[in-house]
GROMACS .gro file of C-alpha atoms in nm:
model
  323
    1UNK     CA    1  -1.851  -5.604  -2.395
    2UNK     CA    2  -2.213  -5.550  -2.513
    3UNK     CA    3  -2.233  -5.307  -2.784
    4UNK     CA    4  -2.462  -4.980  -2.676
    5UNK     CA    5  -2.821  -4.962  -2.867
    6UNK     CA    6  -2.786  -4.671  -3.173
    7UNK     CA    7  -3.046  -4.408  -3.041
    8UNK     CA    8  -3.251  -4.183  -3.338
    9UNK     CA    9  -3.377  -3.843  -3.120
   10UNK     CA   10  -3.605  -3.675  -3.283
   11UNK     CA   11  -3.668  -3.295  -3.216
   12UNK     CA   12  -3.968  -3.081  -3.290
   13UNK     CA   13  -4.136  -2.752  -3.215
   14UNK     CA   14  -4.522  -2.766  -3.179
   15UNK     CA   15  -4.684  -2.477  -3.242
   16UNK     CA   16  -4.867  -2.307  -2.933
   17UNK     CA   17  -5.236  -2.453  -2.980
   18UNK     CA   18  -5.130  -2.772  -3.161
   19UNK     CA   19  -5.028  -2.976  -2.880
   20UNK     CA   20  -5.374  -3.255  -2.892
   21UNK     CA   21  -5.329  -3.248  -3.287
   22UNK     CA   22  -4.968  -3.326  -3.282
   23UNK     CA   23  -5.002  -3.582  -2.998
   24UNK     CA   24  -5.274  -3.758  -3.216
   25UNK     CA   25  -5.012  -3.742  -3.489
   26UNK     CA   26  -4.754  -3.857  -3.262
   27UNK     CA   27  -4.955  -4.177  -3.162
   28UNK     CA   28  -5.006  -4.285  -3.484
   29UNK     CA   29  -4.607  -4.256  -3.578
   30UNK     CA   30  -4.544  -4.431  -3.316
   31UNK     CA   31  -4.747  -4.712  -3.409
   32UNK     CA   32  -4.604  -4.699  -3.730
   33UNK     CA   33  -4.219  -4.709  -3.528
   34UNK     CA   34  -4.304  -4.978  -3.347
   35UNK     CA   35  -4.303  -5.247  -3.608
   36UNK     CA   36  -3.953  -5.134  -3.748
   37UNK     CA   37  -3.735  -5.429  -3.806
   38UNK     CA   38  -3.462  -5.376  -3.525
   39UNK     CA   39  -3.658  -5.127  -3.273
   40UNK     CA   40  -3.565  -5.249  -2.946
   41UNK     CA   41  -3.747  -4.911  -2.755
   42UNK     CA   42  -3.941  -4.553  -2.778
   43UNK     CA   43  -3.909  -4.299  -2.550
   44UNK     CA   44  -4.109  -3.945  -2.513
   45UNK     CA   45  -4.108  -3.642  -2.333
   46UNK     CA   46  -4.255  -3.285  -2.319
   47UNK     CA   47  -4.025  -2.998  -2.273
   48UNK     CA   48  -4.069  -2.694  -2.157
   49UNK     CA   49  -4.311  -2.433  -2.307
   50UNK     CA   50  -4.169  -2.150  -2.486
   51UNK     CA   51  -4.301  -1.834  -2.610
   52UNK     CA   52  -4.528  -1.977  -2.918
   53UNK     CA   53  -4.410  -2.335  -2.908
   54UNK     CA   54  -4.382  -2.665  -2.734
   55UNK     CA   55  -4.080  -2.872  -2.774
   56UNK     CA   56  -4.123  -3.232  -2.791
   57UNK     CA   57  -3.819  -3.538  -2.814
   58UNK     CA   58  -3.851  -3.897  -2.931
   59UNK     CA   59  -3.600  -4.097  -2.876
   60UNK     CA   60  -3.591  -4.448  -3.048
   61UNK     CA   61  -3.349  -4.731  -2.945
   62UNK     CA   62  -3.215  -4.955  -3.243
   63UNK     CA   63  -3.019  -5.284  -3.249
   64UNK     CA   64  -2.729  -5.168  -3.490
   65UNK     CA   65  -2.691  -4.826  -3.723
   66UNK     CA   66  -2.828  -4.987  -4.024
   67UNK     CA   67  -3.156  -5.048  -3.852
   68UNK     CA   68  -3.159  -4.691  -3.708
   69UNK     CA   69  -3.056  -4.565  -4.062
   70UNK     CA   70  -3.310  -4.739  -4.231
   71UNK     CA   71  -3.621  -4.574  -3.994
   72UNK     CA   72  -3.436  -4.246  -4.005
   73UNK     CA   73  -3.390  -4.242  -4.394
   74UNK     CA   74  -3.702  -4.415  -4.481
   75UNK     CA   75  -4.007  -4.290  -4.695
   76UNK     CA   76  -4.272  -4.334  -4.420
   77UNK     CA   77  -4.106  -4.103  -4.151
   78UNK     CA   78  -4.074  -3.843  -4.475
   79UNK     CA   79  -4.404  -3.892  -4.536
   80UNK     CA   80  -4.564  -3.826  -4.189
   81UNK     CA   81  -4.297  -3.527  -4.118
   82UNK     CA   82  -4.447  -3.395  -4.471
   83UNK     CA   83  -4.786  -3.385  -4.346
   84UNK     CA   84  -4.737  -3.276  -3.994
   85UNK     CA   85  -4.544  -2.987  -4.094
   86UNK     CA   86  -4.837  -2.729  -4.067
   87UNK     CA   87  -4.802  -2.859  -3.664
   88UNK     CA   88  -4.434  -2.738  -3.655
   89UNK     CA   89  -4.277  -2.429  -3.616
   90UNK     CA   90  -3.917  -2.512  -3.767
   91UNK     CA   91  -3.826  -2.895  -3.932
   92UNK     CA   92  -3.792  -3.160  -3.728
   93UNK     CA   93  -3.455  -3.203  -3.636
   94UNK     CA   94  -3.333  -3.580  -3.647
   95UNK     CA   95  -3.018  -3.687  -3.367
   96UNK     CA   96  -2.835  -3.981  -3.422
   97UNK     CA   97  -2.625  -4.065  -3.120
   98UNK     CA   98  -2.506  -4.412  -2.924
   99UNK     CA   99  -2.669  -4.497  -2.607
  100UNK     CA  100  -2.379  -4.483  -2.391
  101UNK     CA  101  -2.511  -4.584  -2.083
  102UNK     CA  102  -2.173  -4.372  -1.863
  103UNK     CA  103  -2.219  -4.057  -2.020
  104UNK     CA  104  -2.562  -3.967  -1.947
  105UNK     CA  105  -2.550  -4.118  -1.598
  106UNK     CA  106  -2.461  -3.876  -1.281
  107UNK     CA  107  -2.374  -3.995  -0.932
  108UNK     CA  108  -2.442  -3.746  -0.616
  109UNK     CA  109  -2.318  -3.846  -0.323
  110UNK     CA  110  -2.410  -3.673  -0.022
  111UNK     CA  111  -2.272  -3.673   0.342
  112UNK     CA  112  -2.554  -3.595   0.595
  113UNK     CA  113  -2.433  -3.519   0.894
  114UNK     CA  114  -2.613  -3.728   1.180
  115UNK     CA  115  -2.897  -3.556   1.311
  116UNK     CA  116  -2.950  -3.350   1.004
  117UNK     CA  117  -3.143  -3.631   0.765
  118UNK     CA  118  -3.487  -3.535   0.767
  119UNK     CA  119  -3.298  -3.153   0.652
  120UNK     CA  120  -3.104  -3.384   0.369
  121UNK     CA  121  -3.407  -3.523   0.309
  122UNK     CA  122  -3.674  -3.201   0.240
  123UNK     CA  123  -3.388  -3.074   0.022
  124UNK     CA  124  -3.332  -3.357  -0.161
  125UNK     CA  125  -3.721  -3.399  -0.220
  126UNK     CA  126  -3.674  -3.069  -0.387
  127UNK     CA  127  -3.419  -3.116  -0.618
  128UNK     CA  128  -3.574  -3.448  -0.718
  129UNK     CA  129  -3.888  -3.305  -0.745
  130UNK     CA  130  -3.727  -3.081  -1.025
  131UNK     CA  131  -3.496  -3.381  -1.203
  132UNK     CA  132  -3.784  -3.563  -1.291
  133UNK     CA  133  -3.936  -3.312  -1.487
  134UNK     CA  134  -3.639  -3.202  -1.638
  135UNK     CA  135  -3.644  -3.273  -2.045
  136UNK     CA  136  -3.432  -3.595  -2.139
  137UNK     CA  137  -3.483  -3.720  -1.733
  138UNK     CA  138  -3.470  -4.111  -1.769
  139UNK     CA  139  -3.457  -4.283  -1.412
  140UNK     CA  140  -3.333  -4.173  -1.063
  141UNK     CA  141  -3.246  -4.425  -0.770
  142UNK     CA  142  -3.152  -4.343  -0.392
  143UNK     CA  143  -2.890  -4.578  -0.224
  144UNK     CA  144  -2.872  -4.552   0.209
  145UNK     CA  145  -2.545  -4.553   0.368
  146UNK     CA  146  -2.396  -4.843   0.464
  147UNK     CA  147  -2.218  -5.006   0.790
  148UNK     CA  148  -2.147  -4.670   0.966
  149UNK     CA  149  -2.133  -4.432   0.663
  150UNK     CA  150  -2.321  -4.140   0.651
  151UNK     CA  151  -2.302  -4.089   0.244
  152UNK     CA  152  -2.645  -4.153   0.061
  153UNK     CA  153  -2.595  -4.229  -0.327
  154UNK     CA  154  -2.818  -4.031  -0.580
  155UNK     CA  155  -2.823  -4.198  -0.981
  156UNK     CA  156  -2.952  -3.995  -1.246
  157UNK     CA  157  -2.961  -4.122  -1.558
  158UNK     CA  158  -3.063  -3.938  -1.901
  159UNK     CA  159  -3.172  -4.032  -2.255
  160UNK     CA  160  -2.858  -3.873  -2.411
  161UNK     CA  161  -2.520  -3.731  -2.293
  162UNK     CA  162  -2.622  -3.405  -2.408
  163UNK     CA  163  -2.977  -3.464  -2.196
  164UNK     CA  164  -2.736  -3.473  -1.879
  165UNK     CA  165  -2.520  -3.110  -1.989
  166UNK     CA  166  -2.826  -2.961  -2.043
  167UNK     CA  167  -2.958  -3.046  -1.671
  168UNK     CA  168  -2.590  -3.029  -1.510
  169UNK     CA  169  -2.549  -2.654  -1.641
  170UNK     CA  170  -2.912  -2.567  -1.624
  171UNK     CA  171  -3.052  -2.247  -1.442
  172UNK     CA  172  -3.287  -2.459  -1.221
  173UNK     CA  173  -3.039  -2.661  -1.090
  174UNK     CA  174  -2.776  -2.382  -1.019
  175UNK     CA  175  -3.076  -2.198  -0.835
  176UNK     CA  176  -3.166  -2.485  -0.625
  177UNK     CA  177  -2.822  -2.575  -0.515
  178UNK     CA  178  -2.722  -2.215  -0.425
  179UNK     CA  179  -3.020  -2.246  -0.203
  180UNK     CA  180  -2.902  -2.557  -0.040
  181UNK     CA  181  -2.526  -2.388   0.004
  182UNK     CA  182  -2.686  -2.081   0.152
  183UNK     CA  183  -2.819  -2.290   0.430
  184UNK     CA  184  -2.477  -2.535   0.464
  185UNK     CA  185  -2.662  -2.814   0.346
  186UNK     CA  186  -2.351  -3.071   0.287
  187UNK     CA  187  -2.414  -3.209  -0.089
  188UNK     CA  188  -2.147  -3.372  -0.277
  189UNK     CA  189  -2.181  -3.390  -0.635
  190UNK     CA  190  -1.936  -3.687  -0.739
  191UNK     CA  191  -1.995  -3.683  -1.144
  192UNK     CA  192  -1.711  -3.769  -1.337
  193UNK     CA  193  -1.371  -3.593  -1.248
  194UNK     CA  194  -0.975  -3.588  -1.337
  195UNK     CA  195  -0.867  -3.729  -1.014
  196UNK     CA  196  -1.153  -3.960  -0.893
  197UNK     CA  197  -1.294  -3.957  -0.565
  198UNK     CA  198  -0.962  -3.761  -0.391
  199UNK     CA  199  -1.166  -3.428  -0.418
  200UNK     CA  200  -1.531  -3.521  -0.293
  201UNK     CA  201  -1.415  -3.511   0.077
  202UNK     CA  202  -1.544  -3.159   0.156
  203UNK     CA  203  -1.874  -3.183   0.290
  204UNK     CA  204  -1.964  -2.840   0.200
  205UNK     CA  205  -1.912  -2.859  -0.173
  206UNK     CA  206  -2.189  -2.911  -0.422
  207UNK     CA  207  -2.009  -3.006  -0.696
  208UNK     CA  208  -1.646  -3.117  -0.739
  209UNK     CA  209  -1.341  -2.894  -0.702
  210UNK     CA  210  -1.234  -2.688  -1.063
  211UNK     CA  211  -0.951  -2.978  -1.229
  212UNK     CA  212  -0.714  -2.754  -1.263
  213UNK     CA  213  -0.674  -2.718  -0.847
  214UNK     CA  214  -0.712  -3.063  -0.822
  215UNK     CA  215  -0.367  -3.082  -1.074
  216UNK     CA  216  -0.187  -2.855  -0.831
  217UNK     CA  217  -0.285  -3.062  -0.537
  218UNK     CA  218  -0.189  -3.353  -0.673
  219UNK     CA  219   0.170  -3.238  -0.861
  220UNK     CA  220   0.276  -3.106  -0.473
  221UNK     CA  221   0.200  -3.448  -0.345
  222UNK     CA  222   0.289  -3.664  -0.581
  223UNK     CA  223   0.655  -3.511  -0.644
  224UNK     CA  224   0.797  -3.528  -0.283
  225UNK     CA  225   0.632  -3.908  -0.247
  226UNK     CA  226   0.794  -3.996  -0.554
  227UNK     CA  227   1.172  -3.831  -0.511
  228UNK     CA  228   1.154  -3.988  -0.159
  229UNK     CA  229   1.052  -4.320  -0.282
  230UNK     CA  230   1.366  -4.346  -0.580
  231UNK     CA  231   1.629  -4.253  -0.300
  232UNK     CA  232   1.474  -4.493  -0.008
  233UNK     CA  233   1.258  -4.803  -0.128
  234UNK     CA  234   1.333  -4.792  -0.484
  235UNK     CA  235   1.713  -4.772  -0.417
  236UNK     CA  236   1.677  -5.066  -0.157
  237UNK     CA  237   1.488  -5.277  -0.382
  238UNK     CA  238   1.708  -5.213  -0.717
  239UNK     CA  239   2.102  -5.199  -0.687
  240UNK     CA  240   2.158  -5.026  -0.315
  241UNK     CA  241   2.201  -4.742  -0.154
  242UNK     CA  242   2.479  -4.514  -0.203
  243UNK     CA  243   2.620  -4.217  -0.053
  244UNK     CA  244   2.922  -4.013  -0.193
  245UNK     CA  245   3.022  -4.388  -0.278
  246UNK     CA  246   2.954  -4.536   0.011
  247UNK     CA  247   2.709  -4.838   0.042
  248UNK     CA  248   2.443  -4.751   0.277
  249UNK     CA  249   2.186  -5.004   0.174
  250UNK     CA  250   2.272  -5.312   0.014
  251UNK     CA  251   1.966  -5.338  -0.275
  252UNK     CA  252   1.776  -5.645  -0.366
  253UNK     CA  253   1.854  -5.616  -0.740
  254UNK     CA  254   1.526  -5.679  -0.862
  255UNK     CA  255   1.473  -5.573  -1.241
  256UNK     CA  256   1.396  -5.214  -1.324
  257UNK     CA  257   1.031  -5.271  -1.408
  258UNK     CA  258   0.979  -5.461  -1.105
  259UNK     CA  259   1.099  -5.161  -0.933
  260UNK     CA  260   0.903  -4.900  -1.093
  261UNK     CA  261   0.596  -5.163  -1.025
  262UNK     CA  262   0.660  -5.148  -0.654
  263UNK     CA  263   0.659  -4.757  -0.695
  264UNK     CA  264   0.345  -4.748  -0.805
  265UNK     CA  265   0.190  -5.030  -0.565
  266UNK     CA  266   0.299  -4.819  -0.279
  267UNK     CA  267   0.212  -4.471  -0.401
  268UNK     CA  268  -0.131  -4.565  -0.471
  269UNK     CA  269  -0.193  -4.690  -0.128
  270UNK     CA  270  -0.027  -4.392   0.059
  271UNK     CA  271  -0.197  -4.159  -0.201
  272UNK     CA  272  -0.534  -4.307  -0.154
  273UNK     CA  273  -0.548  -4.361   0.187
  274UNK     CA  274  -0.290  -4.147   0.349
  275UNK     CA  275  -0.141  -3.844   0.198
  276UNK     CA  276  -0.459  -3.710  -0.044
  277UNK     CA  277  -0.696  -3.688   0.171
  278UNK     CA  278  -0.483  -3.512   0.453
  279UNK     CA  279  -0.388  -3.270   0.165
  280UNK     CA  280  -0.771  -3.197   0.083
  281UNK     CA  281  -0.844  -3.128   0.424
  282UNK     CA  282  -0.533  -2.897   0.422
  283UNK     CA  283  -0.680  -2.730   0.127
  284UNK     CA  284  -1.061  -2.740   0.168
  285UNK     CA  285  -1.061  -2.413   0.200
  286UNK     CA  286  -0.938  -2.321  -0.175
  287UNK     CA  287  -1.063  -2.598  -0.362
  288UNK     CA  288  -1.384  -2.524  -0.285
  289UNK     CA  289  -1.599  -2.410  -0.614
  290UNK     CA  290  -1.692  -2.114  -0.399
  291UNK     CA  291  -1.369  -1.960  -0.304
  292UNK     CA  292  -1.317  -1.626  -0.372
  293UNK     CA  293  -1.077  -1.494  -0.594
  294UNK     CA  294  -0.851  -1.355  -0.337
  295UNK     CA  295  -0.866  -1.708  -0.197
  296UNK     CA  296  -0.780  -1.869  -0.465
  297UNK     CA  297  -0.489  -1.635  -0.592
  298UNK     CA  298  -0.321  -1.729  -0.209
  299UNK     CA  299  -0.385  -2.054  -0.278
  300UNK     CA  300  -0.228  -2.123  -0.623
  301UNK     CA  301   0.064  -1.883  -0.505
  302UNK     CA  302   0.134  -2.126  -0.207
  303UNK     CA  303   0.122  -2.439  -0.359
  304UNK     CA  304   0.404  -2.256  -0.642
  305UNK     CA  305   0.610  -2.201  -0.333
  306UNK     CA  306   0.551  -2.511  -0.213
  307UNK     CA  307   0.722  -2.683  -0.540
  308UNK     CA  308   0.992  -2.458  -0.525
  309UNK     CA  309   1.085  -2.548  -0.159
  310UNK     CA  310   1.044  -2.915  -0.242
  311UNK     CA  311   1.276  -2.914  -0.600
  312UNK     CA  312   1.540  -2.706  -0.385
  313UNK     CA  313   1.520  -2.938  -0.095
  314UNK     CA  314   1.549  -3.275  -0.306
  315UNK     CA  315   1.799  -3.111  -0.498
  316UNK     CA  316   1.997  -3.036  -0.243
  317UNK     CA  317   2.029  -3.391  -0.114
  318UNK     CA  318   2.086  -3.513  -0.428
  319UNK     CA  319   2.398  -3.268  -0.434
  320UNK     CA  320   2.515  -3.304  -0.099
  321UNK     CA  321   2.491  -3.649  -0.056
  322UNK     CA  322   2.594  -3.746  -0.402
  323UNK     CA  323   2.327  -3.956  -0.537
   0.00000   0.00000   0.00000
């Protein structure tokens, strides 16, 4: 696996009437940056104005560490910070990171609802329209459904993992999506999460379900799948079925790890495609990030009493019928 580029980010605050002197300064670092042994890019953007100041990022790509510690630590970049700092309203403030390509990527999916895509697409205009000038925004691509799906694909991807925190918890975005729940539009926002794609089925959500419902979800559906797989399939495929010492099923005797492989084989399949999304759909209602709290109280309370029905009712038949 290809190792990711070390990145250098530099930060600094531009005083508020400095901005064509520092961006004259600016060109002429870069030209210096540029002929660094082991530079392999340079990216720049302007952030957003604040009271006094403009913040400004640099972000240089490096083939290994030592080549990013050598710019980072050398005399010249001391030398230009020294005599741009009249320009600056605190130090720069050097990064160094790894370009992890994953982490500062974020996948939207959203499922339009047919007749609805020219809505989708005036709302998604919007929010792209903000992305883009969003500090750290790197690239942004737009997949169509395919065959009969109705889910289009949105790719963001940032200069740094902390670029993509900063625009997943930001103000503007928050604003714009409780805009686009306000008026049902069906968003799905697919970044990374505990228990994969299970919990992106709601077409109402706008981002995925809190991890700690999805847990509960999955512990009431995974428990019952799993006690009725050791006493039917797992039985017949190990040593046999037996109740109160009677053979029932004569078993295959395949080796324990064999067994437990089979387990999983067949849980994943009726998890995936059967029994998870039929229990999302069941509980759409409280895993969505909107639910109130009176919704969510019934909800966890329910699910609780759903685990103690199922341990009573699997321990039951493993009482009474002597397993």
């Amino acid at each position: 696996m290809q190792q990711s580029p070390p990145l250098a980010t530099f930060r600094y605050s531009v005083r508020a009437g400095q901005d064509e002197a520092f961006e004259t300064w600016l060109r002429d670092l870069l030209a210096l940056a540029v002929t660094v042994p082991g530079l392999i890019g340079v990216s720049r953007a302007a952030q957003t104005n604040t009271p006094g100041a403009t913040g400004w990022e640099i972000t240089c790509r490096f083939e290994t560490e030592s080549d990013r510690d050598h710019w980072v630590n050398s005399t010249v970049l001391a030398k230009a910070h020294a005599e741009a700092a009249p320009l600056f309203v605190s130090p720069p403030l050097a990064i160094s990171d790894v370009d992890d390509e994953a982490a500062r990527m974020m996948v939207v999916t959203s499922h339009v609802t047919p007749g609805r895509e020219a809505d989708w697409h005036a709302a998604q205009a919007r929010l792209n329209g903000l992305v883009v000038g969003f500090p750290g925004f790197d690239g942004l691509e737009i997949f169509k459904p395919s065959g009969d799906s109705h889910n289009w694909t949105t790719v963001l991807t940032f200069r740094s993992k902390r670029d993509l925190e900063n625009w997943k918890g930001s103000k503007e975005r928050r604003r714009l999506l409780s805009q686009l729940e306000e008026t049902k539009h069906d968003s799905v926002d697919v970044g990374p999460a505990a228990f994969g794609t299970w919990f992106v089925a709601s077409t109402t959500a706008s981002r995925p379900a809190p991890e700690w419902k999805q847990a509960m979800v999955v512990l009431a559906v995974l428990y019952p799948l799993v006690s009725f797989y050791d006493i039917t399939l797992g039985n017949a495929a190990g040593q046999g079925l037996a109740i109160a010492g009677h053979p029932i099923i004569r078993g295959l005797g395949l080796p324990f790890p064999v067994v437990v492989f089979l387990g999983n084989a067949v849980g994943t399949v009726l998890l995936s495609w059967m029994l998870m999304p039929a229990a999302v759909r069941l509980f759409d209602w409280w895993l969505d990030p909107a639910a109130s709290q009176a919704q969510t109280i019934q909800g966890a309370l329910l699910l609780i009493a759903l685990y103690v029905l199922e341990v009573a009712a699997f321990s039951y038949v493993f009482e009474a019928w002597g397993f």
